[in-house]
Amino acid sequence: MAGTNGRFITLEGGEGAGKSTQIRFLADHLRRQGIDVAMTREPGGSPGAELIRKLLVEGPGDAWDGTTEALLMFAARRDHLERTIRPALARGQWVISDRFADSTRAYQGYGHGFAHERIEALYQLAVGDFAPDLTLILDLPVETGLARAAVRHGTEHRFESLGQVFHQRVRDGFRAIAAAEPQRCVLIDADAPIETVRDRVLQAVTQRLGVG
Ligand SMILES: Nc1ncnc2c1ncn2[C@@H]1O[C@H](COP(=O)(O)OP(=O)(O)OP(=O)(O)O)[C@@H](O)[C@H]1O
Ligand SMILES: [Mg+2]
């Protein structure tokens, strides 16, 4: 548990799963309940971490191996946690993050084969005894997600370029994480119209955190 006045919610899932879309719905919904919400994202979410994001999400797919990528992700995560997430929670805000540590477990761990115990060792070092109160994992077929992500504009295509087989391992990884940590995680079927996924997200938040 985040262990503060606020709550820490993370949205996870592969490319084009609908994380950014659903975070906006969830934030609007919580704000209508009078909750003070801070939206953030990874990699990034603080000035220092956004600098690292640029290295991670642009350029060729093979720019870094899984180990280097995991180290950069946790360096960014540490800064994000200390400069953005913890201060917001201490102010009593509910923080919703577009990706967090499960993305490192899924992409660098399951995707690139970086050893899980090493990821957990880095987690201990960078994050310590802190975890999301609730993690919503948006699940859908790889092809559907990649097709949705392909229409997104901009230069942040590094992970999309890694291919179907890589992304299938990522999807399987997210599903394994949800199965291994059912108290923290809810697996949401995101292969449905936006409004249906929104209802599933709001239902999960209501059930787990008692709002809505
Ligand atoms: N349930 C849905 N059905 C169809 N299209 C969707 C759905 N959810 C989101 N989209 C569309 O798919 C695209 C990707 O959605 P979104 O940006 O929310 O995904 P994301 O998980 O944040 O992706 P990324 O990993 O690339 O950041 C957007 O154009 C969005 O409008
Ligand atoms: Mg997004």
mmCIF file of N, CA, C and O in Angstrom, residues 25 38 41 46 49 56 61 63 69 76 80 83-84 86 88 102 104 108 117 129 138-139 142 160 162 179 192 205:
data_model
loop_
_atom_site.group_PDB
_atom_site.id
_atom_site.type_symbol
_atom_site.label_atom_id
_atom_site.label_comp_id
_atom_site.label_asym_id
_atom_site.label_seq_id
_atom_site.Cartn_x
_atom_site.Cartn_y
_atom_site.Cartn_z
ATOM 1 N N PHE A 25 -10.708 9.051 -18.449
ATOM 2 C CA PHE A 25 -12.054 8.756 -17.929
ATOM 3 C C PHE A 25 -12.030 8.586 -16.409
ATOM 4 O O PHE A 25 -12.889 9.106 -15.698
ATOM 5 N N ALA A 38 -4.042 13.492 -9.383
ATOM 6 C CA ALA A 38 -2.858 13.856 -10.159
ATOM 7 C C ALA A 38 -2.599 12.739 -11.164
ATOM 8 O O ALA A 38 -2.504 11.573 -10.791
ATOM 9 N N ARG A 41 2.802 9.673 -15.694
ATOM 10 C CA ARG A 41 3.101 8.592 -16.636
ATOM 11 C C ARG A 41 4.540 8.127 -16.491
ATOM 12 O O ARG A 41 5.401 8.832 -15.974
ATOM 13 N N SER A 46 8.408 13.223 -14.054
ATOM 14 C CA SER A 46 9.113 14.293 -13.339
ATOM 15 C C SER A 46 10.119 14.850 -14.346
ATOM 16 O O SER A 46 10.440 14.165 -15.322
ATOM 17 N N ALA A 49 13.004 12.463 -14.977
ATOM 18 C CA ALA A 49 12.573 11.203 -15.590
ATOM 19 C C ALA A 49 12.117 11.410 -17.031
ATOM 20 O O ALA A 49 12.260 10.507 -17.867
ATOM 21 N N LEU A 56 14.569 6.467 -23.914
ATOM 22 C CA LEU A 56 13.978 5.130 -23.916
ATOM 23 C C LEU A 56 12.959 4.908 -25.020
ATOM 24 O O LEU A 56 12.803 3.777 -25.490
ATOM 25 N N GLY A 61 14.833 -0.009 -32.065
ATOM 26 C CA GLY A 61 14.414 -0.975 -31.045
ATOM 27 C C GLY A 61 15.562 -1.609 -30.299
ATOM 28 O O GLY A 61 15.449 -1.944 -29.123
ATOM 29 N N ALA A 63 18.435 -0.277 -29.458
ATOM 30 C CA ALA A 63 19.359 0.707 -28.884
ATOM 31 C C ALA A 63 19.893 0.255 -27.523
ATOM 32 O O ALA A 63 21.043 0.532 -27.173
ATOM 33 N N GLU A 69 18.118 -1.240 -20.311
ATOM 34 C CA GLU A 69 16.779 -0.658 -20.305
ATOM 35 C C GLU A 69 16.172 -0.675 -18.908
ATOM 36 O O GLU A 69 15.583 0.308 -18.452
ATOM 37 N N ALA A 76 14.708 6.350 -13.844
ATOM 38 C CA ALA A 76 13.606 7.285 -14.081
ATOM 39 C C ALA A 76 12.524 7.118 -13.016
ATOM 40 O O ALA A 76 11.975 8.096 -12.496
ATOM 41 N N HIS A 80 10.843 9.838 -10.458
ATOM 42 C CA HIS A 80 9.384 10.041 -10.536
ATOM 43 C C HIS A 80 8.737 9.839 -9.169
ATOM 44 O O HIS A 80 7.902 10.640 -8.719
ATOM 45 N N ARG A 83 10.067 12.697 -6.613
ATOM 46 C CA ARG A 83 9.767 14.106 -6.923
ATOM 47 C C ARG A 83 8.306 14.363 -7.243
ATOM 48 O O ARG A 83 7.851 15.500 -7.151
ATOM 49 N N THR A 84 7.602 13.340 -7.680
ATOM 50 C CA THR A 84 6.215 13.545 -8.103
ATOM 51 C C THR A 84 5.226 12.719 -7.286
ATOM 52 O O THR A 84 4.288 13.269 -6.701
ATOM 53 N N ARG A 86 5.392 10.572 -4.430
ATOM 54 C CA ARG A 86 5.319 10.689 -2.967
ATOM 55 C C ARG A 86 4.822 12.062 -2.514
ATOM 56 O O ARG A 86 3.961 12.129 -1.630
ATOM 57 N N ALA A 88 2.809 14.092 -4.052
ATOM 58 C CA ALA A 88 1.371 14.196 -4.335
ATOM 59 C C ALA A 88 0.565 13.388 -3.329
ATOM 60 O O ALA A 88 -0.465 13.858 -2.813
ATOM 61 N N ASP A 102 5.236 -2.656 -13.262
ATOM 62 C CA ASP A 102 4.820 -3.863 -13.991
ATOM 63 C C ASP A 102 5.219 -3.797 -15.455
ATOM 64 O O ASP A 102 5.412 -4.841 -16.087
ATOM 65 N N THR A 104 8.060 -2.655 -16.509
ATOM 66 C CA THR A 104 9.446 -3.146 -16.541
ATOM 67 C C THR A 104 9.456 -4.670 -16.418
ATOM 68 O O THR A 104 10.204 -5.365 -17.106
ATOM 69 N N GLN A 108 10.946 -5.591 -19.979
ATOM 70 C CA GLN A 108 12.350 -5.979 -19.854
ATOM 71 C C GLN A 108 12.477 -7.399 -19.289
ATOM 72 O O GLN A 108 13.413 -8.119 -19.622
ATOM 73 N N GLU A 117 14.359 -11.944 -10.758
ATOM 74 C CA GLU A 117 14.880 -11.614 -9.415
ATOM 75 C C GLU A 117 15.753 -10.368 -9.464
ATOM 76 O O GLU A 117 15.844 -9.630 -8.496
ATOM 77 N N ASP A 129 9.901 -0.319 -0.089
ATOM 78 C CA ASP A 129 8.670 -0.904 0.447
ATOM 79 C C ASP A 129 7.480 -0.017 0.087
ATOM 80 O O ASP A 129 6.867 0.614 0.939
ATOM 81 N N LEU A 138 -4.749 -3.695 -18.542
ATOM 82 C CA LEU A 138 -5.620 -3.762 -19.717
ATOM 83 C C LEU A 138 -5.078 -4.822 -20.665
ATOM 84 O O LEU A 138 -3.933 -4.734 -21.125
ATOM 85 N N ASP A 139 -5.925 -5.815 -20.955
ATOM 86 C CA ASP A 139 -5.483 -6.983 -21.716
ATOM 87 C C ASP A 139 -6.240 -7.069 -23.036
ATOM 88 O O ASP A 139 -7.479 -6.957 -23.050
ATOM 89 N N VAL A 142 -2.453 -8.858 -29.114
ATOM 90 C CA VAL A 142 -1.324 -8.024 -29.540
ATOM 91 C C VAL A 142 -1.632 -7.269 -30.833
ATOM 92 O O VAL A 142 -1.355 -6.073 -30.942
ATOM 93 N N GLU A 160 7.101 -0.247 -30.078
ATOM 94 C CA GLU A 160 6.221 -0.811 -31.104
ATOM 95 C C GLU A 160 7.016 -1.561 -32.163
ATOM 96 O O GLU A 160 6.549 -2.513 -32.755
ATOM 97 N N LEU A 162 9.378 -3.530 -31.932
ATOM 98 C CA LEU A 162 10.049 -4.763 -31.505
ATOM 99 C C LEU A 162 9.389 -6.052 -31.995
ATOM 100 O O LEU A 162 9.917 -7.128 -31.787
ATOM 101 N N ALA A 179 -2.089 -12.651 -12.376
ATOM 102 C CA ALA A 179 -2.422 -13.914 -11.699
ATOM 103 C C ALA A 179 -1.615 -14.075 -10.413
ATOM 104 O O ALA A 179 -2.105 -14.635 -9.427
ATOM 105 N N ALA A 192 -12.751 -4.403 -26.319
ATOM 106 C CA ALA A 192 -14.167 -4.032 -26.307
ATOM 107 C C ALA A 192 -14.249 -2.541 -26.588
ATOM 108 O O ALA A 192 -13.227 -1.839 -26.531
ATOM 109 N N VAL A 205 -12.353 -0.150 -9.837
ATOM 110 C CA VAL A 205 -11.912 0.854 -8.860
ATOM 111 C C VAL A 205 -12.918 0.945 -7.714
ATOM 112 O O VAL A 205 -12.541 1.035 -6.538
#
